[in-house]
Amino acid sequence: MSTLIAACGIDCSKCEAYIATQANDAAALEQIAAKWRVEYNAPGITAANILCDGCMTGGRTIGHCAECKIRLCAVERGLENCAACPDYACAELNAFFKMVPQAQANLDSLRK
């Protein structure tokens, strides 16, 4: 599977929800939703709202993508992801990198 980098730098191709969506694996999506409900203390997560084709593809996205400030900014600027942003790395992105350092490594690699 090829790499698919989200606006924030997460590699969608490694995300279990993305993988299950692309495989049309309803049982896996149910299991992931159940796990994430506990992991993220988010009782509203369902298999239906974790269907994902990658946040920047224009297809289905996980429910959080609709409110993700990083994604919304990239979409507004017409960017494939934040690696292409002239304001890289902004405060919003730097705060995110503290939680997901691999996302920064992915975007830094694309900027080279």
mmCIF file with all atom_site columns, N, CA and C in Angstrom, residues 40-84:
data_model
loop_
_atom_site.group_PDB
_atom_site.id
_atom_site.type_symbol
_atom_site.label_atom_id
_atom_site.label_alt_id
_atom_site.label_comp_id
_atom_site.label_asym_id
_atom_site.label_entity_id
_atom_site.label_seq_id
_atom_site.pdbx_PDB_ins_code
_atom_site.Cartn_x
_atom_site.Cartn_y
_atom_site.Cartn_z
_atom_site.occupancy
_atom_site.B_iso_or_equiv
_atom_site.pdbx_formal_charge
_atom_site.auth_seq_id
_atom_site.auth_comp_id
_atom_site.auth_asym_id
_atom_site.auth_atom_id
_atom_site.pdbx_PDB_model_num
ATOM 1   N N  . TYR A 1 40 ? -10.367 6.541  23.561 1.00 0.00 ? 40 TYR A N  1
ATOM 2   C CA . TYR A 1 40 ? -10.507 7.995  23.493 1.00 0.00 ? 40 TYR A CA 1
ATOM 3   C C  . TYR A 1 40 ? -11.655 8.526  24.355 1.00 0.00 ? 40 TYR A C  1
ATOM 4   N N  . ASN A 1 41 ? -12.232 7.642  25.184 1.00 0.00 ? 41 ASN A N  1
ATOM 5   C CA . ASN A 1 41 ? -13.361 8.014  26.047 1.00 0.00 ? 41 ASN A CA 1
ATOM 6   C C  . ASN A 1 41 ? -14.403 8.779  25.225 1.00 0.00 ? 41 ASN A C  1
ATOM 7   N N  . ALA A 1 42 ? -14.779 8.171  24.117 1.00 0.00 ? 42 ALA A N  1
ATOM 8   C CA . ALA A 1 42 ? -15.708 8.798  23.170 1.00 0.00 ? 42 ALA A CA 1
ATOM 9   C C  . ALA A 1 42 ? -16.831 7.819  22.847 1.00 0.00 ? 42 ALA A C  1
ATOM 10  N N  . PRO A 1 43 ? -17.884 7.800  23.674 1.00 0.00 ? 43 PRO A N  1
ATOM 11  C CA . PRO A 1 43 ? -18.958 6.820  23.498 1.00 0.00 ? 43 PRO A CA 1
ATOM 12  C C  . PRO A 1 43 ? -19.711 6.938  22.172 1.00 0.00 ? 43 PRO A C  1
ATOM 13  N N  . GLY A 1 44 ? -19.587 8.060  21.485 1.00 0.00 ? 44 GLY A N  1
ATOM 14  C CA . GLY A 1 44 ? -20.318 8.247  20.233 1.00 0.00 ? 44 GLY A CA 1
ATOM 15  C C  . GLY A 1 44 ? -19.655 7.673  18.994 1.00 0.00 ? 44 GLY A C  1
ATOM 16  N N  . ILE A 1 45 ? -18.463 7.111  19.140 1.00 0.00 ? 45 ILE A N  1
ATOM 17  C CA . ILE A 1 45 ? -17.777 6.556  17.969 1.00 0.00 ? 45 ILE A CA 1
ATOM 18  C C  . ILE A 1 45 ? -18.502 5.301  17.502 1.00 0.00 ? 45 ILE A C  1
ATOM 19  N N  . THR A 1 46 ? -18.821 5.280  16.212 1.00 0.00 ? 46 THR A N  1
ATOM 20  C CA . THR A 1 46 ? -19.462 4.114  15.595 1.00 0.00 ? 46 THR A CA 1
ATOM 21  C C  . THR A 1 46 ? -18.664 3.698  14.373 1.00 0.00 ? 46 THR A C  1
ATOM 22  N N  . ALA A 1 47 ? -18.924 2.519  13.890 1.00 0.00 ? 47 ALA A N  1
ATOM 23  C CA . ALA A 1 47 ? -18.268 2.057  12.664 1.00 0.00 ? 47 ALA A CA 1
ATOM 24  C C  . ALA A 1 47 ? -18.583 2.998  11.506 1.00 0.00 ? 47 ALA A C  1
ATOM 25  N N  . ALA A 1 48 ? -19.789 3.512  11.472 1.00 0.00 ? 48 ALA A N  1
ATOM 26  C CA . ALA A 1 48 ? -20.192 4.410  10.378 1.00 0.00 ? 48 ALA A CA 1
ATOM 27  C C  . ALA A 1 48 ? -19.427 5.724  10.380 1.00 0.00 ? 48 ALA A C  1
ATOM 28  N N  . ASN A 1 49 ? -19.077 6.234  11.574 1.00 0.00 ? 49 ASN A N  1
ATOM 29  C CA . ASN A 1 49 ? -18.383 7.516  11.567 1.00 0.00 ? 49 ASN A CA 1
ATOM 30  C C  . ASN A 1 49 ? -16.869 7.408  11.617 1.00 0.00 ? 49 ASN A C  1
ATOM 31  N N  . ILE A 1 50 ? -16.340 6.210  11.384 1.00 0.00 ? 50 ILE A N  1
ATOM 32  C CA . ILE A 1 50 ? -14.894 6.080  11.209 1.00 0.00 ? 50 ILE A CA 1
ATOM 33  C C  . ILE A 1 50 ? -14.535 5.583  9.811  1.00 0.00 ? 50 ILE A C  1
ATOM 34  N N  . LEU A 1 51 ? -15.520 5.539  8.921  1.00 0.00 ? 51 LEU A N  1
ATOM 35  C CA . LEU A 1 51 ? -15.230 5.224  7.521  1.00 0.00 ? 51 LEU A CA 1
ATOM 36  C C  . LEU A 1 51 ? -14.322 6.313  6.984  1.00 0.00 ? 51 LEU A C  1
ATOM 37  N N  . CYS A 1 52 ? -13.209 5.947  6.343  1.00 0.00 ? 52 CYS A N  1
ATOM 38  C CA . CYS A 1 52 ? -12.264 6.977  5.930  1.00 0.00 ? 52 CYS A CA 1
ATOM 39  C C  . CYS A 1 52 ? -11.514 6.582  4.663  1.00 0.00 ? 52 CYS A C  1
ATOM 40  N N  . ASP A 1 53 ? -11.481 7.546  3.737  1.00 0.00 ? 53 ASP A N  1
ATOM 41  C CA . ASP A 1 53 ? -10.701 7.398  2.504  1.00 0.00 ? 53 ASP A CA 1
ATOM 42  C C  . ASP A 1 53 ? -9.453  8.270  2.536  1.00 0.00 ? 53 ASP A C  1
ATOM 43  N N  . GLY A 1 54 ? -9.174  8.885  3.686  1.00 0.00 ? 54 GLY A N  1
ATOM 44  C CA . GLY A 1 54 ? -8.055  9.817  3.816  1.00 0.00 ? 54 GLY A CA 1
ATOM 45  C C  . GLY A 1 54 ? -8.603  11.230 3.867  1.00 0.00 ? 54 GLY A C  1
ATOM 46  N N  . CYS A 1 55 ? -8.124  12.021 4.785  1.00 0.00 ? 55 CYS A N  1
ATOM 47  C CA . CYS A 1 55 ? -8.769  13.314 5.052  1.00 0.00 ? 55 CYS A CA 1
ATOM 48  C C  . CYS A 1 55 ? -8.662  14.315 3.913  1.00 0.00 ? 55 CYS A C  1
ATOM 49  N N  . MET A 1 56 ? -7.701  14.142 3.032  1.00 0.00 ? 56 MET A N  1
ATOM 50  C CA . MET A 1 56 ? -7.517  15.140 1.968  1.00 0.00 ? 56 MET A CA 1
ATOM 51  C C  . MET A 1 56 ? -7.936  14.623 0.591  1.00 0.00 ? 56 MET A C  1
ATOM 52  N N  . THR A 1 57 ? -8.605  13.487 0.540  1.00 0.00 ? 57 THR A N  1
ATOM 53  C CA . THR A 1 57 ? -8.955  12.884 -0.746 1.00 0.00 ? 57 THR A CA 1
ATOM 54  C C  . THR A 1 57 ? -10.282 13.370 -1.309 1.00 0.00 ? 57 THR A C  1
ATOM 55  N N  . GLY A 1 58 ? -11.088 14.007 -0.472 1.00 0.00 ? 58 GLY A N  1
ATOM 56  C CA . GLY A 1 58 ? -12.418 14.418 -0.916 1.00 0.00 ? 58 GLY A CA 1
ATOM 57  C C  . GLY A 1 58 ? -13.444 13.312 -0.767 1.00 0.00 ? 58 GLY A C  1
ATOM 58  N N  . GLY A 1 59 ? -13.017 12.187 -0.215 1.00 0.00 ? 59 GLY A N  1
ATOM 59  C CA . GLY A 1 59 ? -13.930 11.066 0.007  1.00 0.00 ? 59 GLY A CA 1
ATOM 60  C C  . GLY A 1 59 ? -14.452 11.060 1.436  1.00 0.00 ? 59 GLY A C  1
ATOM 61  N N  . ARG A 1 60 ? -14.786 9.882  1.918  1.00 0.00 ? 60 ARG A N  1
ATOM 62  C CA . ARG A 1 60 ? -15.287 9.739  3.286  1.00 0.00 ? 60 ARG A CA 1
ATOM 63  C C  . ARG A 1 60 ? -14.169 10.064 4.275  1.00 0.00 ? 60 ARG A C  1
ATOM 64  N N  . THR A 1 61 ? -14.555 10.718 5.373  1.00 0.00 ? 61 THR A N  1
ATOM 65  C CA . THR A 1 61 ? -13.581 11.041 6.407  1.00 0.00 ? 61 THR A CA 1
ATOM 66  C C  . THR A 1 61 ? -14.141 10.707 7.776  1.00 0.00 ? 61 THR A C  1
ATOM 67  N N  . ILE A 1 62 ? -13.256 10.432 8.699  1.00 0.00 ? 62 ILE A N  1
ATOM 68  C CA . ILE A 1 62 ? -13.636 10.186 10.080 1.00 0.00 ? 62 ILE A CA 1
ATOM 69  C C  . ILE A 1 62 ? -14.332 11.432 10.612 1.00 0.00 ? 62 ILE A C  1
ATOM 70  N N  . GLY A 1 63 ? -15.309 11.249 11.460 1.00 0.00 ? 63 GLY A N  1
ATOM 71  C CA . GLY A 1 63 ? -16.110 12.349 11.973 1.00 0.00 ? 63 GLY A CA 1
ATOM 72  C C  . GLY A 1 63 ? -15.321 13.555 12.442 1.00 0.00 ? 63 GLY A C  1
ATOM 73  N N  . HIS A 1 64 ? -14.190 13.359 13.094 1.00 0.00 ? 64 HIS A N  1
ATOM 74  C CA . HIS A 1 64 ? -13.390 14.474 13.612 1.00 0.00 ? 64 HIS A CA 1
ATOM 75  C C  . HIS A 1 64 ? -12.842 15.370 12.501 1.00 0.00 ? 64 HIS A C  1
ATOM 76  N N  . CYS A 1 65 ? -12.651 14.849 11.322 1.00 0.00 ? 65 CYS A N  1
ATOM 77  C CA . CYS A 1 65 ? -12.059 15.629 10.234 1.00 0.00 ? 65 CYS A CA 1
ATOM 78  C C  . CYS A 1 65 ? -12.870 16.883 9.906  1.00 0.00 ? 65 CYS A C  1
ATOM 79  N N  . ALA A 1 66 ? -14.163 16.816 10.073 1.00 0.00 ? 66 ALA A N  1
ATOM 80  C CA . ALA A 1 66 ? -15.014 17.973 9.771  1.00 0.00 ? 66 ALA A CA 1
ATOM 81  C C  . ALA A 1 66 ? -14.712 19.160 10.673 1.00 0.00 ? 66 ALA A C  1
ATOM 82  N N  . GLU A 1 67 ? -14.145 18.906 11.853 1.00 0.00 ? 67 GLU A N  1
ATOM 83  C CA . GLU A 1 67 ? -13.844 19.989 12.789 1.00 0.00 ? 67 GLU A CA 1
ATOM 84  C C  . GLU A 1 67 ? -12.352 20.179 13.025 1.00 0.00 ? 67 GLU A C  1
ATOM 85  N N  . CYS A 1 68 ? -11.512 19.401 12.375 1.00 0.00 ? 68 CYS A N  1
ATOM 86  C CA . CYS A 1 68 ? -10.059 19.474 12.571 1.00 0.00 ? 68 CYS A CA 1
ATOM 87  C C  . CYS A 1 68 ? -9.523  20.792 12.005 1.00 0.00 ? 68 CYS A C  1
ATOM 88  N N  . LYS A 1 69 ? -8.974  21.645 12.869 1.00 0.00 ? 69 LYS A N  1
ATOM 89  C CA . LYS A 1 69 ? -8.480  22.953 12.450 1.00 0.00 ? 69 LYS A CA 1
ATOM 90  C C  . LYS A 1 69 ? -7.334  22.834 11.447 1.00 0.00 ? 69 LYS A C  1
ATOM 91  N N  . ILE A 1 70 ? -6.490  21.843 11.625 1.00 0.00 ? 70 ILE A N  1
ATOM 92  C CA . ILE A 1 70 ? -5.356  21.656 10.714 1.00 0.00 ? 70 ILE A CA 1
ATOM 93  C C  . ILE A 1 70 ? -5.861  21.294 9.328  1.00 0.00 ? 70 ILE A C  1
ATOM 94  N N  . ARG A 1 71 ? -6.758  20.335 9.252  1.00 0.00 ? 71 ARG A N  1
ATOM 95  C CA . ARG A 1 71 ? -7.306  19.922 7.958  1.00 0.00 ? 71 ARG A CA 1
ATOM 96  C C  . ARG A 1 71 ? -8.071  21.065 7.298  1.00 0.00 ? 71 ARG A C  1
ATOM 97  N N  . LEU A 1 72 ? -8.915  21.759 8.073  1.00 0.00 ? 72 LEU A N  1
ATOM 98  C CA . LEU A 1 72 ? -9.710  22.847 7.511  1.00 0.00 ? 72 LEU A CA 1
ATOM 99  C C  . LEU A 1 72 ? -8.825  23.951 6.935  1.00 0.00 ? 72 LEU A C  1
ATOM 100 N N  . CYS A 1 73 ? -7.739  24.252 7.611  1.00 0.00 ? 73 CYS A N  1
ATOM 101 C CA . CYS A 1 73 ? -6.802  25.261 7.114  1.00 0.00 ? 73 CYS A CA 1
ATOM 102 C C  . CYS A 1 73 ? -6.172  24.807 5.801  1.00 0.00 ? 73 CYS A C  1
ATOM 103 N N  . ALA A 1 74 ? -5.725  23.554 5.748  1.00 0.00 ? 74 ALA A N  1
ATOM 104 C CA . ALA A 1 74 ? -5.103  23.031 4.523  1.00 0.00 ? 74 ALA A CA 1
ATOM 105 C C  . ALA A 1 74 ? -6.088  23.025 3.358  1.00 0.00 ? 74 ALA A C  1
ATOM 106 N N  . VAL A 1 75 ? -7.321  22.636 3.617  1.00 0.00 ? 75 VAL A N  1
ATOM 107 C CA . VAL A 1 75 ? -8.351  22.633 2.574  1.00 0.00 ? 75 VAL A CA 1
ATOM 108 C C  . VAL A 1 75 ? -8.590  24.060 2.083  1.00 0.00 ? 75 VAL A C  1
ATOM 109 N N  . GLU A 1 76 ? -8.722  24.996 3.014  1.00 0.00 ? 76 GLU A N  1
ATOM 110 C CA . GLU A 1 76 ? -8.964  26.399 2.658  1.00 0.00 ? 76 GLU A CA 1
ATOM 111 C C  . GLU A 1 76 ? -7.828  26.962 1.796  1.00 0.00 ? 76 GLU A C  1
ATOM 112 N N  . ARG A 1 77 ? -6.612  26.530 2.082  1.00 0.00 ? 77 ARG A N  1
ATOM 113 C CA . ARG A 1 77 ? -5.444  27.017 1.337  1.00 0.00 ? 77 ARG A CA 1
ATOM 114 C C  . ARG A 1 77 ? -5.186  26.207 0.056  1.00 0.00 ? 77 ARG A C  1
ATOM 115 N N  . GLY A 1 78 ? -5.960  25.141 -0.142 1.00 0.00 ? 78 GLY A N  1
ATOM 116 C CA . GLY A 1 78 ? -5.787  24.315 -1.331 1.00 0.00 ? 78 GLY A CA 1
ATOM 117 C C  . GLY A 1 78 ? -4.521  23.481 -1.322 1.00 0.00 ? 78 GLY A C  1
ATOM 118 N N  . LEU A 1 79 ? -4.087  23.078 -0.124 1.00 0.00 ? 79 LEU A N  1
ATOM 119 C CA . LEU A 1 79 ? -2.850  22.312 0.016  1.00 0.00 ? 79 LEU A CA 1
ATOM 120 C C  . LEU A 1 79 ? -3.122  20.816 0.062  1.00 0.00 ? 79 LEU A C  1
ATOM 121 N N  . GLU A 1 80 ? -2.199  20.041 -0.465 1.00 0.00 ? 80 GLU A N  1
ATOM 122 C CA . GLU A 1 80 ? -2.285  18.575 -0.362 1.00 0.00 ? 80 GLU A CA 1
ATOM 123 C C  . GLU A 1 80 ? -2.114  18.159 1.092  1.00 0.00 ? 80 GLU A C  1
ATOM 124 N N  . ASN A 1 81 ? -1.187  18.812 1.782  1.00 0.00 ? 81 ASN A N  1
ATOM 125 C CA . ASN A 1 81 ? -0.968  18.648 3.214  1.00 0.00 ? 81 ASN A CA 1
ATOM 126 C C  . ASN A 1 81 ? -0.127  19.825 3.687  1.00 0.00 ? 81 ASN A C  1
ATOM 127 N N  . CYS A 1 82 ? 0.137   19.891 4.962  1.00 0.00 ? 82 CYS A N  1
ATOM 128 C CA . CYS A 1 82 ? 0.807   21.059 5.531  1.00 0.00 ? 82 CYS A CA 1
ATOM 129 C C  . CYS A 1 82 ? 2.279   21.184 5.131  1.00 0.00 ? 82 CYS A C  1
ATOM 130 N N  . ALA A 1 83 ? 2.866   20.161 4.574  1.00 0.00 ? 83 ALA A N  1
ATOM 131 C CA . ALA A 1 83 ? 4.250   20.258 4.113  1.00 0.00 ? 83 ALA A CA 1
ATOM 132 C C  . ALA A 1 83 ? 4.396   21.332 3.042  1.00 0.00 ? 83 ALA A C  1
ATOM 133 N N  . ALA A 1 84 ? 3.343   21.586 2.300  1.00 0.00 ? 84 ALA A N  1
ATOM 134 C CA . ALA A 1 84 ? 3.377   22.569 1.215  1.00 0.00 ? 84 ALA A CA 1
ATOM 135 C C  . ALA A 1 84 ? 3.024   23.980 1.678  1.00 0.00 ? 84 ALA A C  1
#
